[in-house]
Amino acid sequence: MKLISTILLIFCSSVLLSQGDSTEVKTFNEVQIIRPVIPEQPQRFTTEDIERLQPLDLGTMLQSIPSVSIKNYGDVGGLKTLSYRGMGAQHNVLMVNGFSVSNAQTGMADYSQVPVENVSYIEHDVFGRSNILPTVGASMQGNVVSILTKGRQLNYSKQSVLASYGISSFGQHDIFALYKRKLKKGAFGIDFNQRFYQGDYTYNFKTFGGDVKGVRENNAYQSSFLNFNYIRTWEKNYVYKVFEVLGGYAHIANELPGAVLLYAMSNDEELNSEKGYVNLSLQSYNKKVKGWSIRSRSYASFQTDNNQYLDPTYFNSAGFIDHRYQNFTHYYGHYAKAEKGPRYTLNWGGEFENNLLNSNRADFAAPNRLIGKALTAGEVKFSKYIVKGSLGARFVLEHNRGNNTWRDPILALTPELLVDRPFLFRNVGAFVWFQRSFRLPNFNELYYSQIGNIALDPEKVNQLNLGVKWHSKYTVKNAYAQEFNANVFGNLIEDKILAIPTKNLFIWSMQNIGQVGSLGGDVSYVYRKKFRNNKYMQLNVNYTYQRVVDLSERGSATFGHQIAYIPEHSANFSGTFEYRNVGMTHSLNYIGARYALNQNIPQNRVDGFLTYDINLSLDLRWNTKLPVRLNAGVKNVGGKNYQYVKSFVLQGRSYYIKLIYEI
């Protein structure tokens, strides 16, 4: 009973199954209700890719995308935030099954809290090329991580079951179960995921002050996720409609090990989280109006995110700290896409969002943020060019219910322009893209104790990208394909929000400080070939260079220095070879040297590192009647304890084995 009481959701999943007879199933496939068409972009991962790499979580998987930096505070359960081309973690959006996940207190998603056992597809969309119909707010952001869950996969059977159990080094256990059932006019599904991790690994690494050895303490992690999904489909006058209800609950208990220092080897803090959501969506397909084919979506989302920070031995009059925060977000919107033949496309939509935060802290505010969003976009396909443009607008009001004060209203416009030449010559294409985006200060930056600053302005970003792409001529017979992409980019961040000393070195405050500029490029190459004798090979390689520097004040100690924790160089390689029911994947991930602070001096340098993983798979469905797959492998084969964030040491070599049962 105690175990059941801790079962909760994390984000969302949905079940999209076919209707009763084969005619209806075929029609729904044609209008792309069951499984959205996914664009062939290198920044995506399918179910097969995830199975081959066996990442710890979503953050680990995203690290292999060009120009992406995952700030990693720990392996299992450690905070993982995403930075793209030098922009902060608050400049991207996480969408799960078409719904953005929001937390106005921190303004960012923790990608370590998204288990991959239930993920069937991952996409990182920057240039607005996804066919997944987003929320209005996510579409305006321009930097979106979208995932679809396994419950959304097409399934013709009456019911299906998927279960897996994995065990890894340092006391890690992963349990997952999924049940789906087709109904007469729809489908429903339920999935459950649970992870246990002890995390008591040994470490030995060098620091500027000398060698540090020990056993990682206060590093346990436990999470439980439960998702429920219901879908109903119907058709009237050749207009197809899909109604979805998604709900869930999650509980996460995370010990916080802290930095490993010569004078402080262990901590005893804890962070406990409870999350819940209910999402509603009504989609309409194939509506005809004066020659236009319209696809639309009305949606609503209700999300709670409650967090408890506990320090049982804090040196104060009470002898401990027990801070609690209750985040509540709800948003409602409508988004539509109209196409007239193959040439013209129009998009428009509106959304209202409300963020509220309550806390048991007497010195913390009770903010209430109201956001109105509107978006219009269009695309025209000429004989040689594709031109796409959009204009978004946000109007923000914010009320501090604690002292009954209002911040100044904010009105921001976010234009975007894309000019694409798909076939510059032969199979080579090129495009240029520009977008101006912004992000609001989160509630912590505005109101947290003495650090908060209610006068903060939003961060603004001007992004420019020139890209070249090439693909081979696809051959169906041998399933052969190659893809090459190269990008040169430049970003300028205005009103960058940073914490700096104000009155003295012991009192810091959030401030808008000048500008940050980034200039760089990335290249990626993908090779796939399916041989006639049941062999398959795939190679993926990419490299990123990004110079992200402080341009705030010429002559200052940090002017022209690389921004903290953004590596100039990073690269990834993975190679897969499969023969019949046996597969092997090798993957390497290189992160170049970084600096712990914006002042690039030797004391702040964090060395680069290279990790090498081996993953093996055995599919017993090939020559037996057993519906079983087996995965096993070694993570960080070299065994070296590395650190992405200074003094937050990560685990060395580890082993895992995973059994998957599916009918």
XYZ file of C-alpha atoms in Angstrom:
663
model
C 0.000 0.000 0.000
C 2.882 2.354 0.797
C 4.360 1.686 -2.633
C 1.079 2.388 -4.376
C 0.678 5.665 -2.535
C 3.924 6.941 -4.017
C 2.984 6.215 -7.625
C 2.659 9.449 -9.554
C 3.009 10.910 -13.067
C 5.793 12.852 -14.661
C 4.442 14.528 -17.689
C 2.177 12.942 -20.199
C 1.526 10.134 -22.607
C -1.298 9.378 -24.949
C -2.806 6.426 -26.713
C -3.860 6.845 -30.336
C -5.289 3.620 -31.691
C -7.431 2.769 -34.688
C -11.181 2.429 -34.944
C -13.169 -0.705 -35.463
C -12.854 -1.653 -39.149
C -10.026 -1.487 -41.651
C -11.607 1.274 -43.736
C -11.633 3.668 -40.802
C -8.050 2.813 -39.895
C -6.872 3.538 -43.423
C -8.673 6.872 -43.502
C -7.187 7.973 -40.177
C -3.714 7.137 -41.441
C -4.270 9.332 -44.492
C -5.121 12.383 -42.375
C -2.267 11.591 -39.959
C -4.339 11.277 -36.814
C -2.831 8.091 -35.477
C 0.849 8.842 -36.035
C 2.012 12.317 -37.095
C 4.396 12.453 -40.042
C 7.873 13.197 -38.690
C 10.238 15.289 -40.846
C 13.526 13.647 -41.796
C 15.867 15.794 -39.763
C 19.143 14.691 -38.138
C 18.019 16.128 -34.781
C 15.621 13.288 -34.005
C 15.650 9.885 -32.338
C 13.278 7.016 -33.049
C 12.334 4.117 -30.792
C 15.110 2.057 -32.384
C 17.715 4.771 -31.688
C 16.707 4.931 -28.023
C 16.819 1.141 -27.686
C 20.298 1.016 -29.222
C 21.826 3.733 -27.009
C 19.994 2.933 -23.731
C 20.435 6.407 -22.176
C 19.911 7.080 -18.472
C 17.284 9.738 -19.180
C 16.158 12.308 -21.735
C 18.990 14.692 -20.866
C 21.629 12.066 -21.650
C 19.988 11.400 -25.023
C 19.854 15.073 -25.997
C 23.581 15.555 -25.344
C 24.351 13.960 -28.718
C 22.496 16.678 -30.685
C 24.729 19.273 -32.407
C 25.028 22.659 -30.608
C 23.290 21.297 -27.488
C 25.009 21.460 -24.080
C 23.490 19.554 -21.155
C 24.571 21.021 -17.821
C 24.817 17.828 -15.802
C 24.920 17.893 -11.972
C 24.792 14.104 -11.614
C 24.130 10.850 -13.421
C 20.875 9.348 -12.120
C 18.488 11.991 -10.779
C 21.021 14.817 -11.029
C 19.690 18.087 -12.428
C 20.125 18.300 -16.227
C 19.328 21.518 -18.076
C 19.661 22.266 -21.784
C 21.539 25.154 -23.381
C 21.379 25.644 -27.143
C 24.051 27.732 -28.819
C 24.901 29.568 -25.628
C 21.344 30.524 -24.690
C 20.221 29.767 -21.143
C 18.059 26.856 -20.068
C 14.944 29.066 -19.975
C 15.095 29.671 -23.740
C 13.797 26.213 -24.684
C 10.493 24.414 -24.256
C 9.819 20.756 -23.441
C 6.666 19.353 -25.070
C 5.265 15.936 -24.209
C 2.620 14.581 -26.591
C 1.836 18.081 -27.813
C 1.663 19.848 -24.410
C 4.373 22.133 -23.077
C 5.614 21.440 -19.552
C 5.745 24.656 -17.543
C 7.264 25.791 -14.246
C 7.362 29.572 -13.803
C 9.379 29.329 -10.567
C 12.515 28.059 -12.324
C 11.472 28.754 -15.914
C 13.100 25.566 -17.192
C 12.674 21.818 -17.498
C 14.779 19.215 -15.692
C 15.538 16.619 -18.379
C 16.742 14.087 -15.813
C 13.127 13.679 -14.691
C 11.946 12.335 -18.061
C 12.533 8.549 -18.169
C 13.048 7.156 -21.672
C 11.393 3.751 -21.131
C 8.064 5.217 -22.290
C 9.480 7.455 -25.048
C 9.049 6.420 -28.690
C 10.257 9.568 -30.441
C 12.413 12.610 -29.606
C 12.746 15.705 -31.741
C 14.684 18.943 -31.312
C 13.055 21.517 -33.589
C 14.590 24.971 -34.032
C 13.432 26.105 -37.461
C 9.730 25.318 -37.130
C 9.767 22.309 -39.465
C 7.971 19.828 -37.236
C 4.647 18.343 -38.304
C 3.644 17.929 -34.655
C 0.957 20.557 -34.041
C 2.374 22.496 -31.040
C 0.926 24.857 -28.491
C 1.018 28.534 -29.452
C 3.604 29.350 -26.780
C 5.950 26.569 -27.903
C 5.637 27.559 -31.546
C 6.725 31.116 -30.693
C 9.783 29.989 -28.720
C 11.611 28.495 -31.697
C 13.670 26.016 -29.638
C 11.470 23.042 -28.791
C 12.207 19.536 -27.527
C 9.229 17.320 -28.372
C 8.704 13.747 -27.276
C 5.983 11.245 -28.117
C 5.280 8.324 -25.832
C 4.912 4.658 -26.703
C 1.237 4.827 -25.899
C 0.820 6.915 -29.047
C 2.053 4.252 -31.433
C -0.394 2.707 -33.882
C -1.576 -0.723 -32.785
C -4.049 -2.921 -34.668
C -4.425 -5.534 -31.934
C -7.273 -5.548 -29.473
C -4.879 -5.051 -26.592
C -1.134 -4.945 -26.038
C 1.259 -5.185 -23.112
C 4.827 -3.928 -22.764
C 6.911 -4.566 -19.656
C 10.601 -4.185 -18.862
C 12.959 -4.578 -15.938
C 16.518 -3.281 -15.816
C 19.272 -3.518 -13.235
C 22.471 -1.453 -13.248
C 25.515 -0.748 -11.113
C 25.325 1.250 -7.869
C 21.907 -0.055 -6.866
C 19.874 1.088 -9.871
C 16.597 -0.683 -10.728
C 14.125 0.361 -13.450
C 10.595 -1.016 -13.792
C 8.184 -0.141 -16.612
C 4.759 -1.471 -17.626
C 2.335 -0.320 -20.332
C -1.155 -1.591 -21.159
C -3.198 -0.430 -24.154
C -6.661 -1.488 -25.255
C -8.634 -0.603 -28.355
C -12.264 0.414 -27.901
C -15.106 0.602 -30.406
C -14.735 4.369 -30.845
C -11.256 4.972 -29.494
C -8.704 3.571 -27.074
C -7.255 3.914 -23.609
C -3.922 3.128 -21.994
C -2.124 3.228 -18.694
C 1.618 3.080 -17.964
C 3.751 2.915 -14.854
C 7.454 3.619 -14.367
C 9.567 3.343 -11.233
C 13.293 3.848 -10.597
C 15.433 3.150 -7.516
C 19.062 4.260 -7.237
C 21.492 4.061 -4.346
C 24.334 6.004 -5.972
C 27.102 5.096 -3.516
C 29.929 4.878 -6.061
C 33.608 5.516 -5.372
C 35.386 8.430 -7.039
C 38.911 9.655 -7.598
C 39.595 12.820 -9.578
C 42.038 15.700 -9.712
C 41.189 19.283 -8.771
C 43.139 22.529 -8.790
C 43.793 21.989 -5.082
C 44.804 18.316 -5.293
C 43.352 14.801 -5.620
C 39.956 14.041 -4.119
C 38.910 10.458 -3.257
C 35.913 9.009 -1.496
C 32.472 7.417 -1.770
C 29.534 9.477 -3.042
C 27.119 10.019 -0.161
C 23.557 11.304 0.135
C 22.991 10.398 -3.516
C 19.920 8.116 -3.424
C 17.054 8.663 -5.849
C 13.558 7.207 -6.154
C 10.842 8.105 -8.641
C 7.403 6.792 -9.541
C 5.322 7.849 -12.563
C 1.796 6.915 -13.531
C 0.015 8.062 -16.723
C -3.550 7.499 -17.941
C -4.764 8.231 -21.472
C -8.117 8.122 -23.253
C -8.919 8.908 -26.874
C -12.169 9.070 -28.822
C -12.387 9.458 -32.593
C -15.274 10.163 -34.922
C -16.069 11.464 -38.404
C -18.806 13.708 -39.762
C -19.032 14.975 -43.341
C -15.434 13.822 -43.990
C -14.149 15.940 -41.114
C -12.253 13.772 -38.644
C -12.027 14.646 -34.968
C -9.946 13.309 -32.119
C -10.613 14.030 -28.451
C -7.906 13.198 -25.912
C -7.758 13.168 -22.124
C -4.330 12.705 -20.551
C -3.668 12.613 -16.841
C -1.007 11.564 -14.406
C 0.818 11.915 -11.148
C 4.479 11.617 -10.107
C 6.519 11.433 -6.932
C 10.282 12.028 -6.847
C 12.496 11.730 -3.754
C 15.983 13.019 -4.485
C 18.876 13.292 -2.070
C 21.184 16.207 -2.939
C 24.837 15.166 -2.695
C 26.271 18.611 -3.416
C 29.776 19.477 -4.594
C 32.727 17.294 -3.634
C 35.285 19.576 -1.986
C 38.333 18.970 0.176
C 36.586 20.583 3.143
C 33.034 19.286 2.556
C 32.644 15.717 1.304
C 28.938 15.157 1.993
C 25.606 16.853 2.476
C 22.272 15.754 3.888
C 19.807 17.941 1.966
C 16.789 16.498 0.148
C 14.474 17.646 -2.630
C 11.062 15.975 -2.782
C 8.666 16.669 -5.639
C 5.082 15.838 -6.502
C 3.737 16.562 -9.969
C 0.313 16.159 -11.483
C -1.426 17.114 -14.698
C -4.637 16.863 -16.701
C -4.463 17.714 -20.408
C -7.381 17.989 -22.843
C -7.197 18.230 -26.622
C -9.722 18.336 -29.464
C -8.247 18.076 -32.952
C -10.035 18.479 -36.257
C -8.694 17.250 -39.613
C -9.620 17.678 -43.258
C -12.066 20.546 -42.830
C -12.612 22.234 -46.227
C -13.240 25.980 -46.465
C -13.068 27.683 -49.903
C -10.350 25.401 -51.206
C -8.343 25.369 -47.965
C -7.793 22.178 -45.951
C -7.763 23.107 -42.261
C -6.286 21.201 -39.362
C -6.986 22.723 -35.951
C -6.463 21.986 -32.309
C -8.114 23.344 -29.164
C -6.392 22.428 -25.928
C -6.270 23.002 -22.185
C -3.675 22.011 -19.604
C -3.681 21.992 -15.799
C -0.331 21.279 -14.091
C 0.855 21.229 -10.495
C 4.480 21.024 -9.351
C 5.041 20.940 -5.591
C 8.577 20.906 -4.189
C 10.018 20.506 -0.690
C 13.613 21.483 0.089
C 14.717 19.927 3.387
C 17.992 20.516 5.247
C 17.651 18.640 8.570
C 20.867 20.019 10.129
C 20.879 23.663 9.049
C 22.600 26.000 11.494
C 19.740 28.313 12.507
C 17.475 28.790 15.527
C 15.115 26.032 14.378
C 17.955 23.627 13.606
C 16.604 22.764 10.139
C 15.108 24.187 6.913
C 11.832 22.960 5.448
C 10.895 25.165 2.493
C 7.846 24.251 0.405
C 6.727 25.667 -2.938
C 3.464 25.036 -4.766
C 3.418 25.848 -8.496
C 0.160 25.812 -10.430
C -0.049 26.450 -14.167
C -3.027 26.339 -16.458
C -3.272 27.399 -20.089
C -5.874 27.289 -22.852
C -5.397 27.799 -26.552
C -6.375 27.220 -30.141
C -3.967 26.587 -33.019
C -4.834 26.087 -36.686
C -2.992 25.202 -39.871
C -4.569 25.727 -43.294
C -3.172 24.459 -46.596
C -4.233 25.344 -50.110
C -2.778 22.803 -52.447
C 0.942 22.089 -52.091
C 1.956 25.760 -52.263
C 0.312 27.856 -49.544
C 0.190 27.338 -45.778
C -1.241 29.616 -43.085
C -0.967 29.219 -39.302
C -2.659 31.188 -36.576
C -3.525 30.796 -32.926
C -4.028 32.306 -29.504
C -3.301 31.180 -25.957
C -3.850 32.338 -22.399
C -1.568 31.165 -19.577
C -1.711 31.691 -15.833
C 1.162 30.880 -13.423
C 0.775 30.963 -9.635
C 3.283 30.252 -6.876
C 2.711 29.804 -3.142
C 5.290 29.088 -0.442
C 5.513 28.544 3.312
C 8.374 31.069 3.430
C 7.476 34.400 5.004
C 10.097 36.242 2.909
C 8.858 34.915 -0.435
C 6.288 36.524 -2.705
C 3.003 35.060 -3.942
C 3.165 35.951 -7.645
C 0.351 35.584 -10.161
C 1.407 35.904 -13.810
C -1.071 36.372 -16.662
C 0.136 35.908 -20.246
C -1.751 36.458 -23.489
C -0.179 35.046 -26.657
C -1.022 35.416 -30.336
C 0.679 34.043 -33.436
C 0.249 34.307 -37.176
C 2.459 32.639 -39.775
C 2.555 31.865 -43.477
C 4.540 29.784 -45.927
C 4.768 29.971 -49.714
C 6.467 27.363 -51.879
C 7.817 28.784 -55.117
C 9.389 26.759 -57.927
C 12.864 26.984 -56.344
C 12.382 28.598 -52.941
C 10.340 28.181 -49.793
C 9.638 31.348 -47.793
C 8.206 31.150 -44.296
C 7.501 33.993 -41.890
C 5.761 34.430 -38.559
C 4.994 37.115 -36.010
C 4.208 36.370 -32.394
C 3.097 38.705 -29.625
C 2.967 38.326 -25.837
C 1.353 40.595 -23.307
C 2.268 39.951 -19.664
C 0.723 41.190 -16.420
C 2.124 40.148 -13.043
C 0.651 40.651 -9.582
C 2.393 39.995 -6.266
C -0.481 38.936 -4.038
C 1.773 39.146 -0.970
C 2.041 42.938 -0.954
C -0.624 43.695 -3.604
C 1.766 45.250 -6.128
C 1.892 44.983 -9.918
C 4.957 44.875 -12.161
C 5.001 47.038 -15.264
C 3.173 45.377 -18.186
C 5.331 43.733 -20.853
C 4.551 43.631 -24.573
C 7.003 41.712 -26.763
C 6.985 40.848 -30.475
C 8.867 37.828 -31.837
C 9.330 37.820 -35.644
C 10.769 34.884 -37.601
C 11.850 34.469 -41.247
C 13.067 31.385 -43.122
C 14.178 31.296 -46.767
C 14.923 27.775 -48.017
C 16.365 26.615 -51.338
C 15.768 22.841 -51.117
C 17.719 22.050 -54.294
C 20.493 24.526 -54.854
C 22.142 22.000 -57.141
C 21.561 18.269 -57.364
C 20.815 17.048 -53.816
C 22.328 20.072 -52.059
C 20.076 22.641 -50.423
C 20.665 25.800 -48.415
C 18.628 28.030 -46.116
C 18.890 31.169 -44.008
C 16.861 31.695 -40.831
C 16.343 34.578 -38.411
C 14.313 34.796 -35.223
C 13.994 37.196 -32.324
C 12.829 35.498 -29.150
C 12.739 36.325 -25.480
C 12.230 34.736 -22.103
C 10.611 36.148 -18.984
C 12.473 36.305 -15.653
C 11.431 33.330 -13.562
C 9.871 33.770 -10.113
C 13.109 32.881 -8.309
C 14.998 35.611 -10.181
C 12.310 38.140 -9.318
C 11.391 37.316 -5.734
C 13.873 34.916 -4.086
C 14.972 36.444 -0.761
C 17.667 39.138 -1.126
C 18.762 37.822 -4.529
C 15.498 38.592 -6.341
C 15.020 41.779 -8.329
C 11.480 42.794 -9.305
C 12.812 45.340 -11.824
C 14.274 42.718 -14.179
C 13.558 42.992 -17.901
C 13.133 39.928 -20.150
C 16.137 38.477 -21.950
C 16.018 39.039 -25.703
C 17.827 36.911 -28.295
C 18.486 37.615 -31.973
C 19.325 34.362 -33.775
C 20.768 34.028 -37.284
C 21.578 30.735 -39.020
C 22.949 29.843 -42.463
C 22.632 26.161 -43.256
C 23.607 23.718 -45.991
C 22.120 20.230 -46.340
C 22.781 17.252 -48.594
C 21.175 13.859 -48.882
C 21.826 10.906 -51.101
C 19.329 9.504 -53.545
C 17.186 7.165 -51.507
C 16.982 3.577 -52.758
C 14.200 1.339 -51.535
C 15.842 -1.929 -52.595
C 18.833 -1.718 -50.249
C 17.426 0.959 -47.904
C 20.502 3.131 -48.348
C 20.692 6.769 -47.241
C 23.208 9.448 -46.329
C 22.587 12.883 -44.829
C 24.953 15.784 -44.253
C 24.135 19.082 -42.536
C 26.308 22.113 -41.820
C 25.312 25.321 -40.029
C 26.993 28.624 -39.266
C 25.214 30.635 -36.575
C 25.397 33.831 -34.605
C 23.331 34.884 -31.592
C 23.160 38.132 -29.656
C 21.566 38.002 -26.184
C 20.412 41.353 -24.798
C 19.637 42.142 -21.141
C 21.290 38.934 -19.983
C 20.118 38.015 -16.470
C 23.002 37.198 -14.101
C 23.621 37.138 -10.343
C 26.331 39.650 -9.372
C 27.559 41.225 -6.093
C 25.741 44.467 -5.276
C 26.401 45.950 -1.814
C 29.382 43.663 -1.088
C 30.786 40.242 -1.958
C 28.309 38.534 0.380
C 25.112 40.112 -0.977
C 24.290 39.200 -4.569
C 21.321 40.196 -6.713
C 19.894 39.309 -10.126
C 20.622 42.026 -12.695
C 20.248 42.658 -16.430
C 23.888 42.844 -17.504
C 24.730 43.906 -21.042
C 25.095 41.425 -23.854
C 26.327 37.949 -24.681
C 27.381 37.035 -28.210
C 27.828 33.604 -29.734
C 29.403 32.604 -33.023
C 29.989 29.093 -34.206
C 29.010 26.218 -36.409
C 28.118 22.554 -36.423
C 28.323 19.684 -38.881
C 26.587 16.309 -38.798
C 26.635 13.207 -40.953
C 24.350 10.156 -40.948
C 24.841 6.933 -42.905
C 22.278 4.134 -43.008
C 22.239 0.916 -45.007
C 20.091 -2.183 -44.783
C 21.768 -5.120 -46.523
C 19.984 -7.973 -48.240
C 21.173 -10.668 -45.838
C 19.445 -9.227 -42.736
C 22.288 -6.889 -41.871
C 21.911 -3.256 -40.894
C 24.510 -0.553 -40.284
C 24.143 3.057 -39.120
C 26.765 5.705 -38.389
C 26.141 9.108 -36.763
C 28.814 11.738 -36.225
C 28.658 15.452 -35.412
C 30.932 18.236 -34.247
C 30.136 21.666 -32.765
C 32.243 24.750 -32.256
C 30.676 27.632 -30.326
C 32.379 30.733 -29.009
C 29.956 32.289 -26.481
C 31.445 35.381 -24.850
C 30.546 38.221 -22.499
C 30.152 41.526 -24.378
C 28.717 43.500 -21.464
C 31.434 45.986 -20.517
C 34.658 46.508 -22.409
C 37.618 46.488 -20.040
C 35.918 44.361 -17.380
C 37.539 41.188 -16.015
C 35.170 38.959 -18.022
C 34.843 40.893 -21.298
C 35.452 38.553 -24.236
C 35.597 35.490 -21.966
C 33.668 32.288 -22.616
C 30.392 32.031 -20.675
C 30.440 29.515 -17.815
C 29.895 25.848 -18.666
C 29.633 26.327 -22.431
C 32.354 24.201 -24.112
C 33.927 25.578 -27.268
C 34.292 22.074 -28.717
C 31.989 19.072 -28.497
C 31.529 15.987 -30.657
C 29.556 12.752 -30.788
C 29.867 9.465 -32.614
C 27.713 6.354 -32.617
C 27.940 3.256 -34.765
C 25.435 0.405 -34.941
C 25.733 -2.966 -36.628
C 22.942 -5.542 -36.525
C 22.799 -9.060 -37.914
C 19.498 -10.876 -37.646
C 18.594 -10.766 -33.946
C 21.930 -9.509 -32.570
C 23.032 -5.881 -32.441
C 25.929 -3.821 -31.119
C 26.197 -0.054 -30.718
C 29.317 1.923 -29.839
C 28.936 5.553 -28.788
C 31.447 8.255 -27.879
C 30.671 11.664 -26.432
C 33.327 14.374 -26.153
C 32.834 17.547 -24.068
C 35.619 20.120 -24.322
C 37.094 22.198 -21.514
C 34.815 24.696 -19.795
C 35.013 27.340 -17.098
C 33.032 27.290 -13.853
C 32.729 31.102 -13.871
C 32.680 33.745 -16.584
C 36.231 34.748 -15.659
C 38.431 32.365 -17.676
C 41.364 31.805 -15.319
C 43.132 28.482 -14.522
C 41.394 28.130 -11.135
C 37.977 28.136 -12.884
C 38.883 25.693 -15.660
C 37.029 22.364 -15.833
C 38.824 19.810 -18.005
C 37.168 18.200 -20.977
C 36.335 14.495 -21.048
C 35.472 11.625 -23.381
C 33.021 8.847 -22.545
C 32.699 5.570 -24.399
C 29.681 3.241 -24.103
C 29.024 -0.237 -25.521
C 25.455 -1.488 -25.889
C 24.406 -5.012 -26.943
C 20.959 -6.309 -27.905
C 19.395 -9.710 -28.511
C 15.893 -10.025 -30.006
C 14.489 -13.491 -29.298
C 11.467 -12.819 -31.502
C 13.647 -13.494 -34.559
C 13.770 -17.287 -34.395
C 11.636 -18.201 -31.376
C 8.112 -17.595 -30.216
C 9.291 -15.701 -27.155
C 8.228 -12.001 -27.315
C 11.392 -10.992 -25.435
C 14.317 -8.649 -26.074
C 17.477 -8.393 -24.011
C 19.778 -5.372 -23.726
C 23.088 -5.209 -21.879
C 26.126 -2.978 -21.912
C 28.853 -0.960 -20.274
C 28.652 2.787 -19.634
C 31.805 4.907 -19.391
C 34.091 2.036 -20.373
C 37.216 4.022 -19.442
C 36.033 4.182 -15.832
C 37.246 7.738 -15.200
C 35.227 9.963 -12.842
C 34.511 13.095 -14.803
C 32.691 16.302 -13.900
C 30.593 18.545 -16.114
C 29.836 20.997 -13.311
C 32.890 21.695 -11.166
C 33.158 19.385 -8.118
C 29.928 17.515 -8.996
C 31.682 14.229 -9.698
C 29.877 11.653 -11.846
C 30.025 7.866 -11.650
C 32.756 5.809 -13.324
C 32.312 2.534 -15.172
C 28.898 0.905 -14.773
C 27.122 -2.158 -16.150
C 23.470 -2.786 -16.965
C 21.131 -5.507 -18.213
C 17.526 -5.034 -19.276
C 14.752 -7.506 -20.172
C 11.806 -6.367 -22.343
C 8.570 -8.323 -22.825
C 6.061 -7.194 -25.450
C 2.867 -8.735 -26.855
